[in-house]
Coordinates of C-alpha atoms in Angstrom, one line a residue:
Chain N
M1 CA 95.3 110.1 55.1
S2 CA 92.0 108.3 54.6
H3 CA 88.9 108.6 56.7
A4 CA 86.5 106.1 58.1
G5 CA 82.8 106.1 57.0
R6 CA 83.3 107.6 53.5
E7 CA 79.8 106.5 52.5
R8 CA 78.2 109.4 54.5
T9 CA 77.1 112.7 53.0
E10 CA 79.5 115.2 54.4
A11 CA 78.8 118.5 55.9
A12 CA 81.1 121.3 54.7
P13 CA 84.5 120.9 56.5
Y14 CA 85.8 123.3 59.1
R15 CA 89.0 125.1 58.2
L16 CA 91.5 125.4 61.0
T17 CA 95.2 126.5 61.1
F18 CA 98.0 124.6 62.6
D19 CA 101.1 126.9 62.9
G20 CA 99.7 128.8 59.9
T21 CA 99.0 125.8 57.7
T22 CA 95.4 125.1 56.9
V23 CA 93.9 121.8 58.2
T24 CA 90.4 120.7 57.6
A25 CA 88.1 118.9 60.1
R26 CA 84.6 117.5 59.9
P27 CA 82.1 118.7 62.4
G28 CA 82.3 116.4 65.5
Q29 CA 86.0 115.6 65.1
S30 CA 88.5 116.6 67.8
V31 CA 91.4 118.8 66.8
G32 CA 93.7 115.8 67.5
A33 CA 91.7 113.7 65.0
A34 CA 91.8 116.4 62.4
L35 CA 95.6 116.7 62.7
V36 CA 96.2 113.0 62.6
A37 CA 93.9 112.7 59.5
A38 CA 96.0 115.4 57.9
G39 CA 99.1 113.3 58.5
I40 CA 100.4 115.4 61.4
V41 CA 101.4 113.1 64.2
S42 CA 103.2 115.3 66.7
W43 CA 102.7 118.9 68.0
R44 CA 104.5 119.0 71.3
T45 CA 108.0 118.4 72.5
T46 CA 108.9 117.0 76.0
R47 CA 110.7 119.1 78.6
R48 CA 113.6 116.7 79.3
A49 CA 114.5 114.9 76.0
G50 CA 112.7 117.3 73.6
G51 CA 111.0 114.3 72.1
P52 CA 108.0 114.7 69.8
R53 CA 104.5 113.8 71.1
G54 CA 101.0 113.6 69.7
L55 CA 98.0 111.4 70.4
F56 CA 98.6 108.4 72.6
C57 CA 95.6 107.3 74.6
G58 CA 93.2 109.3 72.5
I59 CA 90.6 109.6 75.2
G60 CA 91.8 112.2 77.6
V61 CA 93.8 110.1 80.0
C62 CA 97.5 110.5 79.1
F63 CA 97.9 114.3 78.4
D64 CA 100.5 113.5 75.8
C65 CA 98.6 115.5 73.1
L66 CA 98.7 118.9 74.8
I67 CA 98.3 121.7 72.3
T68 CA 97.6 125.4 72.3
V69 CA 94.1 126.2 71.0
D70 CA 93.3 129.9 70.3
D71 CA 95.9 131.0 72.8
H72 CA 94.8 128.6 75.5
P73 CA 97.8 126.4 76.2
G74 CA 97.8 122.9 77.6
Q75 CA 94.6 121.7 76.1
R76 CA 94.1 118.0 75.3
A77 CA 93.9 117.8 71.5
C78 CA 91.9 114.5 71.8
L79 CA 89.1 116.3 73.7
V80 CA 88.8 119.7 72.1
P81 CA 86.1 119.6 69.3
A82 CA 87.3 121.3 66.1
R83 CA 85.6 124.6 65.2
D84 CA 85.8 126.6 62.1
G85 CA 88.6 129.2 62.3
M86 CA 90.4 127.7 65.2
R87 CA 94.1 128.5 65.6
L88 CA 96.2 125.5 66.7
S89 CA 99.9 125.9 67.6
R90 CA 102.7 123.7 68.9
E91 CA 103.2 123.7 72.7
E92 CA 106.8 124.9 72.5
T93 CA 105.8 128.0 70.5
R94 CA 106.9 130.9 72.7
P95 CA 106.4 133.6 73.5
S96 CA 103.4 135.7 72.6
A97 CA 101.7 138.6 74.4
E98 CA 99.0 136.3 75.9
D99 CA 101.3 133.6 77.0
G100 CA 101.1 134.9 80.6
R101 CA 97.8 133.0 80.8
G102 CA 99.7 129.8 80.8
G103 CA 100.7 130.4 84.4
E104 CA 97.1 130.0 85.4
G105 CA 96.7 126.8 83.4
S106 CA 96.0 123.6 85.2
D107 CA 98.8 121.6 86.7
G108 CA 98.6 117.9 87.1
D109 CA 101.1 117.9 89.9
Chain K
M1 CA 78.4 130.2 88.3
A2 CA 75.1 128.6 88.7
T3 CA 75.0 125.9 91.3
D4 CA 72.1 123.5 91.9
R5 CA 70.7 124.2 95.3
P6 CA 68.7 121.1 95.6
T7 CA 70.5 118.0 96.9
Y8 CA 69.9 115.0 94.5
D9 CA 69.1 111.6 95.8
V10 CA 71.9 110.2 93.7
A11 CA 74.7 111.4 91.5
V12 CA 75.8 108.9 88.9
V13 CA 79.3 109.5 87.5
G14 CA 79.9 108.1 84.0
A15 CA 77.4 107.5 81.2
G16 CA 78.9 104.3 79.8
P17 CA 77.0 101.0 80.0
A18 CA 77.0 100.9 83.8
G19 CA 76.3 104.6 84.5
L20 CA 73.5 104.9 81.9
S21 CA 71.8 101.9 83.3
A22 CA 72.2 103.1 86.9
A23 CA 70.9 106.6 86.1
V24 CA 68.0 105.5 84.0
G25 CA 67.1 102.8 86.6
A26 CA 67.3 105.1 89.5
A27 CA 65.1 107.8 87.8
E28 CA 62.6 105.3 86.7
A29 CA 62.4 103.9 90.3
G30 CA 61.4 107.4 91.5
L31 CA 64.7 108.9 92.6
D32 CA 66.0 112.4 91.8
V33 CA 69.1 111.8 89.7
V34 CA 72.0 113.8 88.3
L35 CA 74.2 112.0 85.7
V36 CA 77.6 113.6 85.2
D37 CA 79.7 112.4 82.2
A38 CA 82.9 113.8 80.7
G39 CA 81.8 112.6 77.2
R40 CA 80.0 114.9 74.8
L41 CA 77.6 112.0 74.0
P42 CA 76.3 109.2 76.2
G43 CA 77.7 105.7 75.8
G44 CA 81.2 105.8 77.3
Q45 CA 84.1 104.2 75.5
Y46 CA 82.3 101.0 74.6
W47 CA 79.3 102.7 73.0
R48 CA 81.3 105.6 71.5
H49 CA 79.6 106.9 68.4
D50 CA 80.1 110.1 66.3
D51 CA 76.9 112.1 66.6
E52 CA 73.6 112.2 68.4
H53 CA 71.8 110.6 65.4
S54 CA 74.0 107.5 65.1
T55 CA 74.2 104.4 67.2
P56 CA 76.9 101.8 67.7
P57 CA 76.5 98.7 65.5
R58 CA 73.9 96.1 66.4
S59 CA 76.7 93.5 67.0
H60 CA 78.0 95.8 69.7
G61 CA 74.8 96.0 71.7
G62 CA 73.7 99.1 69.7
R63 CA 70.0 98.4 70.2
L64 CA 70.4 98.2 74.0
F65 CA 72.3 101.4 73.9
A66 CA 69.6 103.1 71.8
R67 CA 66.9 101.9 74.3
L68 CA 68.9 103.2 77.2
R69 CA 69.5 106.6 75.5
A70 CA 65.7 106.9 74.7
R71 CA 64.9 106.2 78.4
L72 CA 67.6 108.7 79.5
H73 CA 66.0 111.4 77.3
H74 CA 62.6 110.5 78.5
Q75 CA 63.5 110.8 82.2
R76 CA 65.3 114.0 81.5
D77 CA 62.3 115.4 79.7
L78 CA 60.1 114.4 82.7
G79 CA 62.4 116.4 84.9
R80 CA 63.5 113.4 87.0
L81 CA 67.0 113.3 85.8
R82 CA 69.5 116.0 85.1
Y83 CA 72.1 115.0 82.5
L84 CA 75.4 116.9 82.5
P85 CA 77.5 115.7 79.5
G86 CA 80.9 117.3 79.0
H87 CA 81.4 117.7 82.7
Q88 CA 84.3 116.0 84.5
V89 CA 84.4 115.5 88.3
W90 CA 87.6 116.9 89.7
L91 CA 86.9 116.6 93.4
I92 CA 84.3 114.9 95.7
D93 CA 84.0 116.0 99.3
R94 CA 81.5 115.8 102.1
P95 CA 81.1 117.6 105.5
R96 CA 82.4 114.6 107.5
P97 CA 84.3 111.7 106.1
D98 CA 81.5 109.3 106.9
G99 CA 78.4 111.4 106.6
G100 CA 76.4 114.3 105.0
P101 CA 75.7 114.9 101.3
F102 CA 78.6 114.6 98.8
T103 CA 79.6 117.7 96.8
L104 CA 81.0 117.0 93.4
R105 CA 83.1 119.7 91.9
L106 CA 82.9 119.9 88.1
N107 CA 84.7 121.5 85.3
G108 CA 84.9 121.1 81.5
P109 CA 87.3 118.8 79.7
Y110 CA 89.0 121.8 78.0
E111 CA 89.3 125.4 78.9
T112 CA 86.6 126.9 76.7
A113 CA 84.1 124.0 77.2
P114 CA 80.6 125.2 78.3
V115 CA 80.0 124.2 81.9
E116 CA 76.4 124.3 83.1
R117 CA 77.1 123.5 86.8
D118 CA 80.4 123.8 88.7
R119 CA 79.2 121.7 91.5
V120 CA 76.3 119.4 92.4
R121 CA 75.3 117.8 95.7
A122 CA 73.9 114.3 96.2
R123 CA 73.1 112.0 99.2
A124 CA 74.4 109.0 97.4
L125 CA 76.9 108.2 94.6
V126 CA 77.1 105.5 91.9
L127 CA 80.6 105.5 90.5
C128 CA 80.8 104.1 87.0
C129 CA 84.1 105.6 85.9
G130 CA 85.0 103.0 83.3
A131 CA 88.5 101.9 82.2
Y132 CA 91.2 102.6 79.7
D133 CA 93.8 100.5 77.9
R134 CA 96.4 99.1 80.2
Q135 CA 99.9 99.9 78.9
L136 CA 103.2 98.1 79.3
P137 CA 106.3 100.2 78.5
L138 CA 108.6 98.9 75.7
P139 CA 111.5 100.5 73.9
G140 CA 110.2 103.2 71.6
W141 CA 106.6 103.3 72.8
E142 CA 106.8 107.1 73.2
L143 CA 107.2 107.6 69.4
P144 CA 104.4 109.5 67.6
G145 CA 102.3 106.9 65.7
V146 CA 102.3 104.6 68.6
M147 CA 98.8 104.7 70.2
A148 CA 96.7 102.9 72.8
A149 CA 94.4 100.5 70.9
G150 CA 91.4 102.2 72.5
G151 CA 92.6 105.5 71.2
V152 CA 92.8 104.2 67.7
Q153 CA 89.3 102.8 68.1
A154 CA 88.0 106.1 69.5
L155 CA 89.4 107.9 66.5
L156 CA 87.5 105.4 64.2
K157 CA 84.3 105.3 66.1
G158 CA 84.0 108.8 67.4
H159 CA 85.9 111.0 64.9
R160 CA 85.9 109.0 61.7
A161 CA 89.7 109.3 61.4
V162 CA 92.3 106.7 60.7
A163 CA 95.5 107.1 62.5
G164 CA 97.8 105.5 59.9
R165 CA 98.1 103.5 56.6
R166 CA 100.1 100.5 57.7
A167 CA 99.2 99.3 61.1
V168 CA 100.3 96.7 63.6
V169 CA 97.9 95.9 66.5
A170 CA 99.7 94.4 69.4
G171 CA 99.4 93.3 73.1
T172 CA 96.9 90.9 74.4
G173 CA 93.2 90.3 74.6
P174 CA 90.1 90.0 72.4
F175 CA 89.8 93.8 72.1
L176 CA 92.7 93.8 69.6
L177 CA 90.4 92.1 67.0
P178 CA 87.8 94.9 66.7
V179 CA 90.6 97.5 66.5
A180 CA 92.3 95.6 63.7
T181 CA 89.1 94.9 61.7
G182 CA 88.0 98.5 62.3
L183 CA 91.2 99.8 60.8
A184 CA 91.0 97.5 57.9
R185 CA 87.4 98.5 57.2
A186 CA 88.5 102.1 57.2
G187 CA 91.1 101.5 54.6
A188 CA 94.3 100.9 56.5
R189 CA 96.5 97.9 55.8
V190 CA 96.8 95.8 59.0
L191 CA 100.0 93.9 58.8
A192 CA 99.3 91.7 61.8
V193 CA 97.6 91.4 65.1
C194 CA 100.4 90.4 67.5
E195 CA 98.9 88.5 70.4
A196 CA 101.5 87.9 73.1
N197 CA 99.6 84.9 74.6
P198 CA 99.0 81.5 73.1
A199 CA 95.3 82.5 73.2
H200 CA 93.8 79.3 72.0
G201 CA 91.0 77.5 73.8
W202 CA 89.6 80.3 76.0
L203 CA 86.4 78.3 76.0
R204 CA 88.3 75.7 78.1
H205 CA 88.5 78.3 80.9
L206 CA 84.8 78.6 81.2
D207 CA 83.3 76.5 84.0
G208 CA 80.9 73.8 82.9
A209 CA 77.9 75.8 84.0
V210 CA 78.8 78.9 82.2
R211 CA 78.1 79.4 78.5
A212 CA 78.4 82.6 76.6
P213 CA 76.8 82.0 73.2
A214 CA 76.6 85.7 72.3
K215 CA 80.3 86.2 73.0
S216 CA 81.2 83.0 71.1
A217 CA 79.3 84.3 68.1
E218 CA 81.2 87.5 68.4
A219 CA 84.5 85.6 68.4
V220 CA 83.5 83.7 65.2
R221 CA 82.4 87.0 63.6
Y222 CA 85.7 88.6 64.2
A223 CA 87.6 85.5 63.0
A224 CA 85.6 85.9 59.7
L225 CA 86.3 89.6 59.5
M226 CA 90.0 88.9 60.1
A227 CA 90.0 86.4 57.3
R228 CA 88.1 88.7 54.9
H229 CA 90.6 91.5 55.4
R230 CA 93.5 89.0 55.3
I231 CA 94.8 90.1 58.7
P232 CA 97.4 87.6 60.0
Y233 CA 96.6 86.7 63.7
R234 CA 99.9 85.8 65.2
T235 CA 99.9 84.3 68.7
R236 CA 102.8 84.1 71.1
A237 CA 104.0 87.1 69.1
A238 CA 105.1 89.9 71.5
V239 CA 106.4 93.1 70.1
T240 CA 109.9 93.6 71.7
E241 CA 110.8 97.0 70.3
I242 CA 109.3 99.9 68.4
L243 CA 111.5 101.4 65.7
G244 CA 111.8 104.9 64.5
E245 CA 113.5 108.3 65.2
D246 CA 110.9 111.1 65.2
R247 CA 108.0 108.8 64.5
V248 CA 107.3 105.1 64.3
R249 CA 108.7 103.2 61.4
G250 CA 108.0 99.7 62.4
V251 CA 108.1 97.1 65.1
R252 CA 110.4 94.2 66.0
I253 CA 108.7 91.0 67.0
D254 CA 110.0 88.3 69.4
G255 CA 112.4 86.3 67.2
G256 CA 113.7 89.4 65.4
E257 CA 111.3 89.9 62.5
V258 CA 110.6 93.5 61.6
L259 CA 107.3 94.8 60.3
E260 CA 107.3 98.3 58.8
A261 CA 104.4 100.3 60.0
D262 CA 103.3 103.9 60.6
L263 CA 100.8 103.1 63.2
V264 CA 101.2 100.7 66.2
A265 CA 98.1 100.2 68.4
L266 CA 98.9 98.7 71.8
G267 CA 96.7 97.2 74.5
W268 CA 97.2 94.8 77.4
G269 CA 93.7 94.6 78.8
F270 CA 92.3 97.5 80.7
T271 CA 92.9 99.6 83.8
P272 CA 89.8 100.9 85.7
A273 CA 89.8 104.6 86.6
L274 CA 90.0 104.4 90.4
E275 CA 90.7 107.9 91.5
L276 CA 87.1 108.7 92.6
P277 CA 86.6 105.5 94.6
L278 CA 90.0 106.1 96.3
M279 CA 89.1 109.8 96.9
V280 CA 86.0 108.9 98.8
G281 CA 87.9 106.3 100.8
A282 CA 86.4 103.1 99.3
A283 CA 88.3 99.9 99.9
T284 CA 90.0 98.4 96.8
R285 CA 91.5 95.0 95.9
R286 CA 93.7 93.5 93.2
D287 CA 91.5 91.7 90.7
L288 CA 92.3 88.5 88.7
D289 CA 93.7 90.6 85.8
G290 CA 96.1 92.5 88.2
S291 CA 94.0 95.7 88.1
L292 CA 93.1 97.6 91.2
V293 CA 89.3 97.6 91.6
A294 CA 86.7 98.8 94.1
V295 CA 85.3 96.3 96.5
V296 CA 81.5 96.0 96.4
D297 CA 78.9 93.7 98.1
A298 CA 76.0 91.9 96.6
R299 CA 74.1 95.2 96.4
Q300 CA 76.9 97.1 94.6
R301 CA 77.7 99.0 97.8
T302 CA 81.4 100.0 98.4
T303 CA 82.7 100.1 101.9
V304 CA 81.8 103.8 102.2
P305 CA 78.2 104.4 103.2
G306 CA 76.2 106.0 100.4
V307 CA 78.8 105.1 97.7
L308 CA 78.0 102.4 95.2
A309 CA 80.0 101.3 92.2
A310 CA 79.2 99.4 89.0
G311 CA 80.9 98.3 85.8
E312 CA 84.7 98.3 85.2
T313 CA 85.2 100.2 88.5
T314 CA 84.4 96.9 90.3
G315 CA 86.5 94.8 87.9
V316 CA 87.0 94.7 84.1
G317 CA 84.1 92.6 82.8
G318 CA 82.7 94.3 79.7
A319 CA 79.3 95.9 78.9
A320 CA 76.9 93.1 79.7
P321 CA 77.7 92.7 83.5
A322 CA 78.2 96.5 83.6
V323 CA 74.6 97.2 82.5
A324 CA 73.3 94.6 85.0
E325 CA 75.4 96.1 87.9
G326 CA 74.2 99.6 87.1
R327 CA 70.6 98.5 87.2
L328 CA 71.2 96.6 90.5
A329 CA 72.9 99.7 92.0
A330 CA 69.8 101.7 91.1
L331 CA 67.4 99.1 92.7
S332 CA 69.6 98.9 95.7
L333 CA 69.3 102.7 96.2
A334 CA 65.5 102.5 95.5
A335 CA 65.1 99.8 98.2
A336 CA 67.1 102.0 100.7
H337 CA 64.6 104.7 100.0
G338 CA 61.7 102.4 100.8
L339 CA 60.6 102.1 97.2
P340 CA 59.2 98.8 95.9
V341 CA 61.7 96.5 94.2
D342 CA 60.8 93.3 92.5
P343 CA 62.9 90.5 94.0
R344 CA 62.7 88.5 90.7
T345 CA 64.4 91.4 88.9
V346 CA 67.1 91.4 91.5
R347 CA 67.6 87.6 91.1
R348 CA 67.8 88.0 87.3
L349 CA 70.3 90.8 87.5
R350 CA 72.5 88.8 90.0
A351 CA 72.4 85.8 87.6
A352 CA 73.5 88.1 84.7
I353 CA 76.3 89.5 86.8
R354 CA 77.6 86.1 87.9
H355 CA 77.5 84.9 84.3
G356 CA 79.2 88.0 82.9
R357 CA 81.9 87.9 85.6
A358 CA 82.6 84.2 85.1
F359 CA 83.1 84.9 81.4
A360 CA 85.4 87.8 82.1
A361 CA 87.4 85.6 84.5
A362 CA 87.9 83.1 81.7
L363 CA 89.2 85.9 79.4
H364 CA 91.5 87.2 82.1
R365 CA 93.0 83.7 82.5
T366 CA 93.5 83.4 78.7
Y367 CA 95.0 86.8 78.1
P368 CA 97.1 87.6 81.2
V369 CA 99.9 90.2 81.2
P370 CA 102.7 87.8 80.1
D371 CA 105.3 87.0 82.7
G372 CA 108.7 88.4 82.1
W373 CA 107.6 91.5 80.2
T374 CA 110.0 93.6 82.2
D375 CA 112.9 91.7 80.7
R376 CA 112.4 93.6 77.4
L377 CA 113.0 97.0 79.1
T378 CA 116.4 98.5 78.5
E379 CA 118.3 101.1 80.5
R380 CA 116.8 103.9 78.3
T381 CA 113.2 102.7 77.9
L382 CA 110.8 105.3 79.2
V383 CA 108.5 103.9 81.9
C384 CA 106.8 107.2 82.8
R385 CA 106.0 109.1 79.6
C386 CA 105.1 112.4 81.3
E387 CA 108.2 112.8 83.5
E388 CA 110.4 110.8 81.1
V389 CA 111.6 108.4 83.7
T390 CA 113.6 105.5 82.3
Y391 CA 113.8 101.9 83.5
G392 CA 117.5 102.6 84.3
E393 CA 116.5 105.4 86.7
L394 CA 114.0 103.1 88.4
C395 CA 116.7 100.5 88.8
R396 CA 119.1 103.0 90.3
A397 CA 116.4 104.3 92.7
R398 CA 116.1 100.7 93.8
T399 CA 119.8 99.8 94.1
D400 CA 121.4 103.2 95.1
L401 CA 118.5 104.8 97.0
G402 CA 116.8 101.7 98.4
A403 CA 113.3 102.3 96.9
E404 CA 111.4 99.1 97.6
D405 CA 107.8 100.2 97.1
P406 CA 106.1 102.4 94.5
R407 CA 105.4 105.2 96.9
T408 CA 109.1 105.6 97.6
M409 CA 110.0 105.0 94.0
K410 CA 107.6 107.9 93.0
L411 CA 109.2 110.3 95.5
L412 CA 112.8 109.4 94.5
A413 CA 112.6 108.9 90.7
R414 CA 109.3 110.8 90.0
P415 CA 107.4 108.2 87.9
G416 CA 103.7 109.1 88.0
M417 CA 104.3 112.7 89.1
G418 CA 103.5 114.3 85.7
W419 CA 100.4 115.4 83.9
C420 CA 98.7 111.9 83.8
Q421 CA 99.4 111.3 87.5
G422 CA 100.4 107.7 87.0
R423 CA 97.3 106.7 85.0
I424 CA 99.4 105.3 82.1
C425 CA 102.5 104.1 84.0
G426 CA 101.0 103.1 87.4
F427 CA 100.6 99.4 86.6
A428 CA 104.1 99.2 85.2
V429 CA 105.7 101.1 88.0
A430 CA 104.1 98.8 90.5
A431 CA 105.2 95.8 88.6
V432 CA 108.7 97.0 88.0
T433 CA 109.2 98.0 91.6
A434 CA 107.9 94.7 92.8
S435 CA 110.0 92.8 90.3
L436 CA 113.2 94.7 91.2
T437 CA 112.5 93.9 94.9
G438 CA 111.9 90.2 94.0
R439 CA 108.3 89.8 94.9
P440 CA 104.9 89.9 93.1
A441 CA 102.9 93.1 92.9
T442 CA 100.1 93.6 95.4
A443 CA 97.1 95.9 95.8
E444 CA 99.3 97.9 98.2
D445 CA 101.7 98.5 95.2
L446 CA 99.0 99.7 93.0
R447 CA 97.2 102.1 95.3
P448 CA 99.8 104.9 95.6
L449 CA 99.8 105.3 91.8
S450 CA 96.0 105.1 91.5
A451 CA 95.2 107.7 94.1
R452 CA 95.2 111.4 93.0
P453 CA 94.6 114.6 94.9
F454 CA 92.3 115.8 92.0
A455 CA 90.6 113.6 89.5
A456 CA 91.0 116.1 86.7
P457 CA 93.2 119.1 86.0
V458 CA 92.0 122.1 87.9
T459 CA 92.9 125.8 87.6
L460 CA 94.2 127.9 90.4
G461 CA 91.0 130.0 90.0
E462 CA 88.8 127.0 90.7
L463 CA 90.8 126.1 93.8
A464 CA 90.7 129.7 95.0
E465 CA 86.9 129.8 94.5
M466 CA 86.5 126.6 96.5
V467 CA 88.5 128.1 99.4
D468 CA 86.5 131.3 99.3
E469 CA 83.3 129.5 99.4
D470 CA 84.4 127.3 102.4
E471 CA 85.1 130.5 104.3
E472 CA 81.6 131.8 103.8
P473 CA 79.5 131.6 107.0

């Protein structure tokens, strides 16, 4: 997928992984932007219908883009800045040893 | 966690056009200011840019932003203003409902975000919380690849990412144009801007006394850009359905035509973020565009003593009146502190606000949420995306369970009970409930889906900490 502002000199991209696949991001990009730029549009499934979701509002309002970042579940992909070496995983990925932390995660209700 | 012991004269929430102007104005007038903003960089949604060295384009008021940013940094360096970017306010409380300093509880927008202060205290507040795209549900709008127009714009301006290759931009309002031209400039093919309203002759709606040359020039510029990128501007063209299975494949337009696209950007005007004004008990009203907004007087004061508001919080009006209102709020606080205020400046600001608001009113009349939009909803259309509540379920809550108002609807069918707390579906749930009950939506319908116990997600740890601290002697 293309990027805006190609005329700029680019800093070396960060390398992240999304469920094991390498995704690159430029410094300043959110992890959601990096995924979308890589052609990945969904990384969560809904509880009821199991429907795929990714970015919707893009500015931290809708919580559709929740993703697990370095074992922290329930993070808004549109707000988390990409960092080199970050591990991103789908929200339905279960279970891992650290998953108990999810219980302390914030709840919108 | 470090907590500021001193109580600030004023806490400004939001660093968009209104908040930046309020914070800088208050600090320059001699007040002790803290500016809290969820964004990493100042500017809010309107002046979003991608790093600290860049500025928004000149056509977008970029020079005004650059000046405000320089003044912000200057006041911060002088020690008159504490700037807390990347901090979201999740709760505001005070010792008594009508008195004492406010405590703002803060956290980061994501779990590992660096948080400098977990709370600040201030004797007065200026709430400049901004707005986000208003959404209307339609069949298929939950498919990946369908985004809020503002989100598509945020990706372009803040992250230099294009969300798709073949795009349709749809909804209503002049904001669709910069989104479409921004996408085209970034290399996407924009198949059409589908404007649901007739949208011609908005100048007609301007009262004789009001002229907006800057905005007219902007409209002409966008028309030229649309032509240059060969983007068809289709009016009275509502998208009736979004097509696709696991991601968007296209849209169907009123009349049946299908446009194949992998990105659909939707926007129907804007919804102000009202949770903080409602949390402190400020009176609200339904504005001309149907949005719930905070009531303010001629000095930007809400109905709660010590709480002022500026910008979209008081009605969607764009950056120009927002900057003037922010400044007026600052001067209003300065005057309350007995500091000198030039009455000519106040008159000039009030004229700018009147002018900006009259222009916004003309736009609201030209680009209303079209009547009858609920007719496109089907039994299975999701209204609440978070809890996956369908239109059919809302209809049954009305007919079988007797839900006649959004509060009851929320309890019985759960729209607005999920992660976003009704931020996205609140307007739609109010409108659908009112329409199923055969009456127009009122401010009373909007309030239950705009009020939230917490303004941002909060961990159990943060809540426990708050309780412990309240129990301290």
